[in-house]
């Protein structure tokens, strides 16, 4: 199986440089990864440089200052430099008379949006309006909609998030179990999480494997269960109906949404 990590961060002055990520990928047999720009960073030169240095391994999703009226033009510039997607908050509105301007620009450029925000933002009428009005624009909900560890049964907020699967252009990212389970203290041996909430199962049931993708969240994942476990434990945990579904979640879906060199 060719594993693709759909969600990594790399910067020389925050988190880790790309060489550290490459070490983790090689150690865990991860073939390719998507570099997702960190929030608040609009200088995308480093992630573009990483793609140029390692074109067979990486693609880049950039960020632009959406409060600036020239954000659509800045996005077009970065796509011209090699970006294959943009990261936006689900509540983002462009200034001026067209609040959907940055979203429409992404659709015009033929690139996907990776969306990072709060559960309230993902379940807002505005985000659903974006999905409905731009059916050709792939929009990926990051971090299971950031449902976290505190949603209690019967999971009413997360049910609203997975209900967005009714829009064919909606996708969802799953990360490590450490995002949805508290760190056990003391550590059991062998290590395991008890009482894992069914968020990954619910996402799989709603979106299906072809609109679901795994991402490590490197390097913040080092403060949770670590890269290797963030890959292996979801592989073992999600109740896949077939090996083809497993291959979709851990590689094929990302390859169908993000453009890598040679693909």
Short mmCIF file of C-alpha atoms in Angstrom, two decimals, residues 2-133:
data_model
loop_
_atom_site.label_atom_id
_atom_site.label_comp_id
_atom_site.label_asym_id
_atom_site.label_seq_id
_atom_site.Cartn_x
_atom_site.Cartn_y
_atom_site.Cartn_z
CA UNK A 2 1.30 3.46 -0.95
CA UNK A 3 0.71 5.64 2.10
CA UNK A 4 0.14 9.37 1.62
CA UNK A 5 0.13 11.75 4.57
CA UNK A 6 -2.45 14.44 3.77
CA UNK A 7 -1.58 16.80 6.62
CA UNK A 8 1.93 17.88 7.66
CA UNK A 9 3.59 21.15 8.62
CA UNK A 10 7.18 22.22 7.98
CA UNK A 11 8.89 25.55 8.57
CA UNK A 12 12.48 26.44 9.42
CA UNK A 13 11.46 28.83 12.22
CA UNK A 14 8.45 27.04 13.74
CA UNK A 15 7.85 23.35 14.35
CA UNK A 16 10.47 21.46 12.31
CA UNK A 17 12.24 21.77 8.94
CA UNK A 18 11.25 19.42 6.17
CA UNK A 19 14.26 17.14 6.66
CA UNK A 20 12.83 15.98 10.00
CA UNK A 21 9.54 15.15 8.32
CA UNK A 22 11.37 13.20 5.61
CA UNK A 23 13.06 11.12 8.30
CA UNK A 24 9.68 10.20 9.80
CA UNK A 25 8.20 9.42 6.40
CA UNK A 26 11.10 7.17 5.43
CA UNK A 27 11.09 5.40 8.80
CA UNK A 28 7.37 4.66 8.45
CA UNK A 29 7.22 3.95 4.71
CA UNK A 30 5.13 6.99 3.88
CA UNK A 31 5.59 7.72 0.19
CA UNK A 32 4.21 11.26 -0.14
CA UNK A 33 2.92 14.08 2.03
CA UNK A 34 0.94 17.29 1.73
CA UNK A 35 2.57 20.32 3.34
CA UNK A 36 -0.17 22.45 4.89
CA UNK A 37 0.74 26.03 5.71
CA UNK A 38 0.45 26.95 9.39
CA UNK A 39 -2.13 29.49 10.50
CA UNK A 40 -1.03 33.09 10.32
CA UNK A 41 1.84 32.46 7.89
CA UNK A 42 1.29 34.01 4.48
CA UNK A 43 4.85 33.78 3.18
CA UNK A 44 4.67 30.46 1.40
CA UNK A 45 8.15 30.42 -0.07
CA UNK A 46 9.47 27.68 2.20
CA UNK A 47 6.76 25.11 1.43
CA UNK A 48 7.08 25.86 -2.27
CA UNK A 49 10.85 25.41 -1.99
CA UNK A 50 10.29 22.03 -0.31
CA UNK A 51 8.15 20.87 -3.23
CA UNK A 52 10.80 22.00 -5.70
CA UNK A 53 13.54 20.20 -3.77
CA UNK A 54 11.54 16.99 -3.35
CA UNK A 55 8.94 16.98 -6.14
CA UNK A 56 8.25 13.25 -5.86
CA UNK A 57 7.51 13.48 -2.13
CA UNK A 58 5.55 16.68 -1.47
CA UNK A 59 2.80 19.00 -2.60
CA UNK A 60 1.93 22.29 -0.92
CA UNK A 61 -1.23 23.98 0.35
CA UNK A 62 -0.70 27.68 0.94
CA UNK A 63 -2.37 30.41 2.97
CA UNK A 64 -3.17 34.00 2.06
CA UNK A 65 -4.40 36.95 4.09
CA UNK A 66 -8.11 36.72 3.36
CA UNK A 67 -8.77 40.09 5.01
CA UNK A 68 -6.82 41.70 2.18
CA UNK A 69 -8.84 42.52 -0.96
CA UNK A 70 -6.03 41.18 -3.16
CA UNK A 71 -6.21 37.69 -1.61
CA UNK A 72 -7.59 36.05 -4.79
CA UNK A 73 -4.71 37.50 -6.82
CA UNK A 74 -2.20 36.35 -4.19
CA UNK A 75 -3.65 32.87 -4.36
CA UNK A 76 -3.30 32.84 -8.14
CA UNK A 77 0.33 33.92 -7.70
CA UNK A 78 1.11 31.00 -5.37
CA UNK A 79 -0.63 28.52 -7.64
CA UNK A 80 1.59 29.82 -10.42
CA UNK A 81 4.55 29.07 -8.14
CA UNK A 82 3.43 25.48 -7.67
CA UNK A 83 0.81 25.40 -4.89
CA UNK A 84 -1.94 22.81 -5.38
CA UNK A 85 -4.41 23.99 -2.74
CA UNK A 86 -5.25 26.55 -0.09
CA UNK A 87 -6.00 26.39 3.63
CA UNK A 88 -9.00 28.45 4.73
CA UNK A 89 -11.09 28.77 7.86
CA UNK A 90 -14.67 27.55 7.38
CA UNK A 91 -15.98 30.95 8.48
CA UNK A 92 -13.84 32.98 6.04
CA UNK A 93 -15.63 35.72 4.13
CA UNK A 94 -13.85 37.96 1.66
CA UNK A 95 -14.10 41.73 2.10
CA UNK A 96 -16.13 43.72 -0.37
CA UNK A 97 -19.29 42.88 -2.24
CA UNK A 98 -18.48 39.19 -2.86
CA UNK A 99 -17.94 37.31 0.42
CA UNK A 100 -17.27 34.09 -1.48
CA UNK A 101 -14.48 35.64 -3.59
CA UNK A 102 -11.57 33.60 -2.22
CA UNK A 103 -13.58 30.39 -2.35
CA UNK A 104 -14.67 31.10 -5.92
CA UNK A 105 -11.06 31.81 -6.87
CA UNK A 106 -10.00 28.41 -5.59
CA UNK A 107 -12.76 26.80 -7.65
CA UNK A 108 -11.73 28.81 -10.70
CA UNK A 109 -8.11 27.71 -10.28
CA UNK A 110 -9.16 24.08 -9.91
CA UNK A 111 -7.59 23.59 -6.50
CA UNK A 112 -9.06 22.13 -3.27
CA UNK A 113 -9.57 23.86 0.05
CA UNK A 114 -8.39 22.33 3.32
CA UNK A 115 -10.54 23.83 6.08
CA UNK A 116 -9.43 24.28 9.69
CA UNK A 117 -11.79 25.67 12.29
CA UNK A 118 -14.04 25.00 15.25
CA UNK A 119 -17.02 22.63 15.38
CA UNK A 120 -19.32 25.65 15.58
CA UNK A 121 -17.84 27.04 12.36
CA UNK A 122 -18.16 23.72 10.55
CA UNK A 123 -21.80 23.38 11.58
CA UNK A 124 -22.69 26.94 10.66
CA UNK A 125 -25.08 27.85 7.89
CA UNK A 126 -22.30 29.82 6.19
CA UNK A 127 -20.04 26.79 5.72
CA UNK A 128 -22.91 24.73 4.38
CA UNK A 129 -23.70 27.57 1.97
CA UNK A 130 -20.12 27.43 0.66
CA UNK A 131 -20.40 23.68 0.07
CA UNK A 132 -23.75 24.09 -1.68
CA UNK A 133 -22.85 27.05 -3.90
#
